[in-house]
Amino acid sequence: MSNFTHFNEEGRAKMVDVSAKPDTVRTAIAHSSIVVNPVVYDQIRHNQNKKGDVLAVAQVAGIMAAKKTWEIIPMCHPIPLKGIDISFEWDVKDETYELLISVSVKTKGSTGVEMEALTAASVTALTIYDMCKAVDKGMKIGQTYLIEKTGGVSSPDYRREG
């Protein structure tokens, strides 16, 4: 059973000990998206949603989520994050309004920040849904995935193809 890093000798869950790993600068970039209808698109672009500035609230929610990832994903370590940036870009084509979400997270420590970036991207999309659901319950949250991760000694840098 000891081949699995998150299980102890009894086969029970454990948090991996990273105390022997050196501190290195580590980054992760994650992506998510949400497809909205034209009314929601206009409300967000013109800051006319009744709940307030949708992107500002979603950005803060995503930042908070990254900082609290260790509290909701059981085997994640509490990490002193050094930087979090969330950006948005509209992809509008063929009457489809998709908001692309990009999250970049950085630390200097002994474990990576992939989960923090992915959690932030997910919560950002969920917050947009929450703020706009009174107008459109049919919004569709897109795939959430890791674009890139750097840093660390034991595993190589990763860059998603395509």
PDB file of N, CA and C in Angstrom, residues 91-130:
ATOM      1  N   ASP A  91     -15.410  35.503 -25.464  1.00  0.00           N
ATOM      2  CA  ASP A  91     -15.308  34.844 -26.759  1.00  0.00           C
ATOM      3  C   ASP A  91     -16.732  34.785 -27.309  1.00  0.00           C
ATOM      4  N   VAL A  92     -17.016  35.696 -28.248  1.00  0.00           N
ATOM      5  CA  VAL A  92     -18.369  35.802 -28.800  1.00  0.00           C
ATOM      6  C   VAL A  92     -18.320  35.404 -30.271  1.00  0.00           C
ATOM      7  N   LYS A  93     -19.059  34.348 -30.590  1.00  0.00           N
ATOM      8  CA  LYS A  93     -19.172  33.935 -31.989  1.00  0.00           C
ATOM      9  C   LYS A  93     -20.446  33.136 -32.183  1.00  0.00           C
ATOM     10  N   ASP A  94     -21.067  33.344 -33.325  1.00  0.00           N
ATOM     11  CA  ASP A  94     -22.286  32.608 -33.678  1.00  0.00           C
ATOM     12  C   ASP A  94     -23.334  32.658 -32.571  1.00  0.00           C
ATOM     13  N   GLU A  95     -23.579  33.853 -32.038  1.00  0.00           N
ATOM     14  CA  GLU A  95     -24.590  34.036 -30.989  1.00  0.00           C
ATOM     15  C   GLU A  95     -24.313  33.231 -29.719  1.00  0.00           C
ATOM     16  N   THR A  96     -23.043  32.870 -29.508  1.00  0.00           N
ATOM     17  CA  THR A  96     -22.634  32.203 -28.277  1.00  0.00           C
ATOM     18  C   THR A  96     -21.752  33.171 -27.503  1.00  0.00           C
ATOM     19  N   TYR A  97     -22.071  33.365 -26.233  1.00  0.00           N
ATOM     20  CA  TYR A  97     -21.370  34.321 -25.381  1.00  0.00           C
ATOM     21  C   TYR A  97     -20.667  33.541 -24.278  1.00  0.00           C
ATOM     22  N   GLU A  98     -19.364  33.337 -24.463  1.00  0.00           N
ATOM     23  CA  GLU A  98     -18.587  32.552 -23.510  1.00  0.00           C
ATOM     24  C   GLU A  98     -17.559  33.446 -22.830  1.00  0.00           C
ATOM     25  N   LEU A  99     -17.590  33.444 -21.511  1.00  0.00           N
ATOM     26  CA  LEU A  99     -16.611  34.196 -20.733  1.00  0.00           C
ATOM     27  C   LEU A  99     -15.494  33.245 -20.323  1.00  0.00           C
ATOM     28  N   LEU A 100     -14.291  33.520 -20.809  1.00  0.00           N
ATOM     29  CA  LEU A 100     -13.128  32.700 -20.489  1.00  0.00           C
ATOM     30  C   LEU A 100     -12.493  33.228 -19.212  1.00  0.00           C
ATOM     31  N   ILE A 101     -12.148  32.329 -18.318  1.00  0.00           N
ATOM     32  CA  ILE A 101     -11.585  32.676 -17.015  1.00  0.00           C
ATOM     33  C   ILE A 101     -10.178  32.101 -16.934  1.00  0.00           C
ATOM     34  N   SER A 102      -9.210  32.944 -16.627  1.00  0.00           N
ATOM     35  CA  SER A 102      -7.824  32.495 -16.465  1.00  0.00           C
ATOM     36  C   SER A 102      -7.346  32.862 -15.067  1.00  0.00           C
ATOM     37  N   VAL A 103      -6.771  31.879 -14.385  1.00  0.00           N
ATOM     38  CA  VAL A 103      -6.297  32.096 -13.014  1.00  0.00           C
ATOM     39  C   VAL A 103      -4.825  31.723 -12.942  1.00  0.00           C
ATOM     40  N   SER A 104      -4.040  32.633 -12.391  1.00  0.00           N
ATOM     41  CA  SER A 104      -2.613  32.395 -12.184  1.00  0.00           C
ATOM     42  C   SER A 104      -2.319  32.489 -10.693  1.00  0.00           C
ATOM     43  N   VAL A 105      -1.637  31.467 -10.163  1.00  0.00           N
ATOM     44  CA  VAL A 105      -1.316  31.421  -8.732  1.00  0.00           C
ATOM     45  C   VAL A 105       0.186  31.177  -8.585  1.00  0.00           C
ATOM     46  N   LYS A 106       0.777  31.824  -7.577  1.00  0.00           N
ATOM     47  CA  LYS A 106       2.224  31.699  -7.362  1.00  0.00           C
ATOM     48  C   LYS A 106       2.522  31.574  -5.875  1.00  0.00           C
ATOM     49  N   THR A 107       3.553  30.786  -5.571  1.00  0.00           N
ATOM     50  CA  THR A 107       4.044  30.664  -4.202  1.00  0.00           C
ATOM     51  C   THR A 107       5.535  30.379  -4.238  1.00  0.00           C
ATOM     52  N   LYS A 108       6.136  30.408  -3.087  1.00  0.00           N
ATOM     53  CA  LYS A 108       7.486  29.880  -2.897  1.00  0.00           C
ATOM     54  C   LYS A 108       7.362  28.920  -1.727  1.00  0.00           C
ATOM     55  N   GLY A 109       7.464  27.629  -2.053  1.00  0.00           N
ATOM     56  CA  GLY A 109       7.235  26.647  -1.008  1.00  0.00           C
ATOM     57  C   GLY A 109       7.614  25.256  -1.448  1.00  0.00           C
ATOM     58  N   SER A 110       7.149  24.273  -0.663  1.00  0.00           N
ATOM     59  CA  SER A 110       7.554  22.889  -0.875  1.00  0.00           C
ATOM     60  C   SER A 110       6.498  22.042  -1.579  1.00  0.00           C
ATOM     61  N   THR A 111       5.409  22.665  -2.008  1.00  0.00           N
ATOM     62  CA  THR A 111       4.390  21.932  -2.767  1.00  0.00           C
ATOM     63  C   THR A 111       3.731  22.878  -3.758  1.00  0.00           C
ATOM     64  N   GLY A 112       3.161  22.316  -4.803  1.00  0.00           N
ATOM     65  CA  GLY A 112       2.636  23.109  -5.910  1.00  0.00           C
ATOM     66  C   GLY A 112       1.301  23.757  -5.631  1.00  0.00           C
ATOM     67  N   VAL A 113       0.869  24.587  -6.571  1.00  0.00           N
ATOM     68  CA  VAL A 113      -0.352  25.373  -6.416  1.00  0.00           C
ATOM     69  C   VAL A 113      -1.400  25.061  -7.495  1.00  0.00           C
ATOM     70  N   GLU A 114      -1.309  23.869  -8.083  1.00  0.00           N
ATOM     71  CA  GLU A 114      -2.283  23.499  -9.102  1.00  0.00           C
ATOM     72  C   GLU A 114      -3.708  23.481  -8.545  1.00  0.00           C
ATOM     73  N   MET A 115      -3.879  22.899  -7.376  1.00  0.00           N
ATOM     74  CA  MET A 115      -5.222  22.801  -6.805  1.00  0.00           C
ATOM     75  C   MET A 115      -5.788  24.180  -6.462  1.00  0.00           C
ATOM     76  N   GLU A 116      -4.932  25.086  -6.040  1.00  0.00           N
ATOM     77  CA  GLU A 116      -5.384  26.441  -5.722  1.00  0.00           C
ATOM     78  C   GLU A 116      -5.870  27.154  -6.985  1.00  0.00           C
ATOM     79  N   ALA A 117      -5.147  26.996  -8.087  1.00  0.00           N
ATOM     80  CA  ALA A 117      -5.552  27.620  -9.348  1.00  0.00           C
ATOM     81  C   ALA A 117      -6.855  27.006  -9.863  1.00  0.00           C
ATOM     82  N   LEU A 118      -6.958  25.689  -9.817  1.00  0.00           N
ATOM     83  CA  LEU A 118      -8.169  25.017 -10.286  1.00  0.00           C
ATOM     84  C   LEU A 118      -9.388  25.352  -9.428  1.00  0.00           C
ATOM     85  N   THR A 119      -9.185  25.422  -8.124  1.00  0.00           N
ATOM     86  CA  THR A 119     -10.281  25.779  -7.218  1.00  0.00           C
ATOM     87  C   THR A 119     -10.736  27.209  -7.482  1.00  0.00           C
ATOM     88  N   ALA A 120      -9.786  28.118  -7.648  1.00  0.00           N
ATOM     89  CA  ALA A 120     -10.131  29.514  -7.923  1.00  0.00           C
ATOM     90  C   ALA A 120     -10.913  29.639  -9.230  1.00  0.00           C
ATOM     91  N   ALA A 121     -10.481  28.926 -10.269  1.00  0.00           N
ATOM     92  CA  ALA A 121     -11.182  28.987 -11.556  1.00  0.00           C
ATOM     93  C   ALA A 121     -12.614  28.475 -11.419  1.00  0.00           C
ATOM     94  N   SER A 122     -12.785  27.378 -10.694  1.00  0.00           N
ATOM     95  CA  SER A 122     -14.119  26.802 -10.497  1.00  0.00           C
ATOM     96  C   SER A 122     -15.027  27.740  -9.718  1.00  0.00           C
ATOM     97  N   VAL A 123     -14.525  28.279  -8.629  1.00  0.00           N
ATOM     98  CA  VAL A 123     -15.341  29.158  -7.787  1.00  0.00           C
ATOM     99  C   VAL A 123     -15.657  30.470  -8.505  1.00  0.00           C
ATOM    100  N   THR A 124     -14.743  30.956  -9.311  1.00  0.00           N
ATOM    101  CA  THR A 124     -15.016  32.163 -10.100  1.00  0.00           C
ATOM    102  C   THR A 124     -16.213  31.920 -11.018  1.00  0.00           C
ATOM    103  N   ALA A 125     -16.206  30.797 -11.734  1.00  0.00           N
ATOM    104  CA  ALA A 125     -17.323  30.469 -12.627  1.00  0.00           C
ATOM    105  C   ALA A 125     -18.614  30.268 -11.841  1.00  0.00           C
ATOM    106  N   LEU A 126     -18.537  29.578 -10.723  1.00  0.00           N
ATOM    107  CA  LEU A 126     -19.728  29.350  -9.897  1.00  0.00           C
ATOM    108  C   LEU A 126     -20.301  30.659  -9.364  1.00  0.00           C
ATOM    109  N   THR A 127     -19.442  31.602  -9.034  1.00  0.00           N
ATOM    110  CA  THR A 127     -19.907  32.895  -8.525  1.00  0.00           C
ATOM    111  C   THR A 127     -20.623  33.676  -9.616  1.00  0.00           C
ATOM    112  N   ILE A 128     -20.109  33.616 -10.831  1.00  0.00           N
ATOM    113  CA  ILE A 128     -20.799  34.265 -11.947  1.00  0.00           C
ATOM    114  C   ILE A 128     -22.180  33.647 -12.112  1.00  0.00           C
ATOM    115  N   TYR A 129     -22.245  32.326 -12.054  1.00  0.00           N
ATOM    116  CA  TYR A 129     -23.542  31.655 -12.147  1.00  0.00           C
ATOM    117  C   TYR A 129     -24.475  32.148 -11.037  1.00  0.00           C
ATOM    118  N   ASP A 130     -23.980  32.176  -9.814  1.00  0.00           N
ATOM    119  CA  ASP A 130     -24.803  32.593  -8.680  1.00  0.00           C
ATOM    120  C   ASP A 130     -25.325  34.014  -8.852  1.00  0.00           C
TER     121      ASP A 130
END
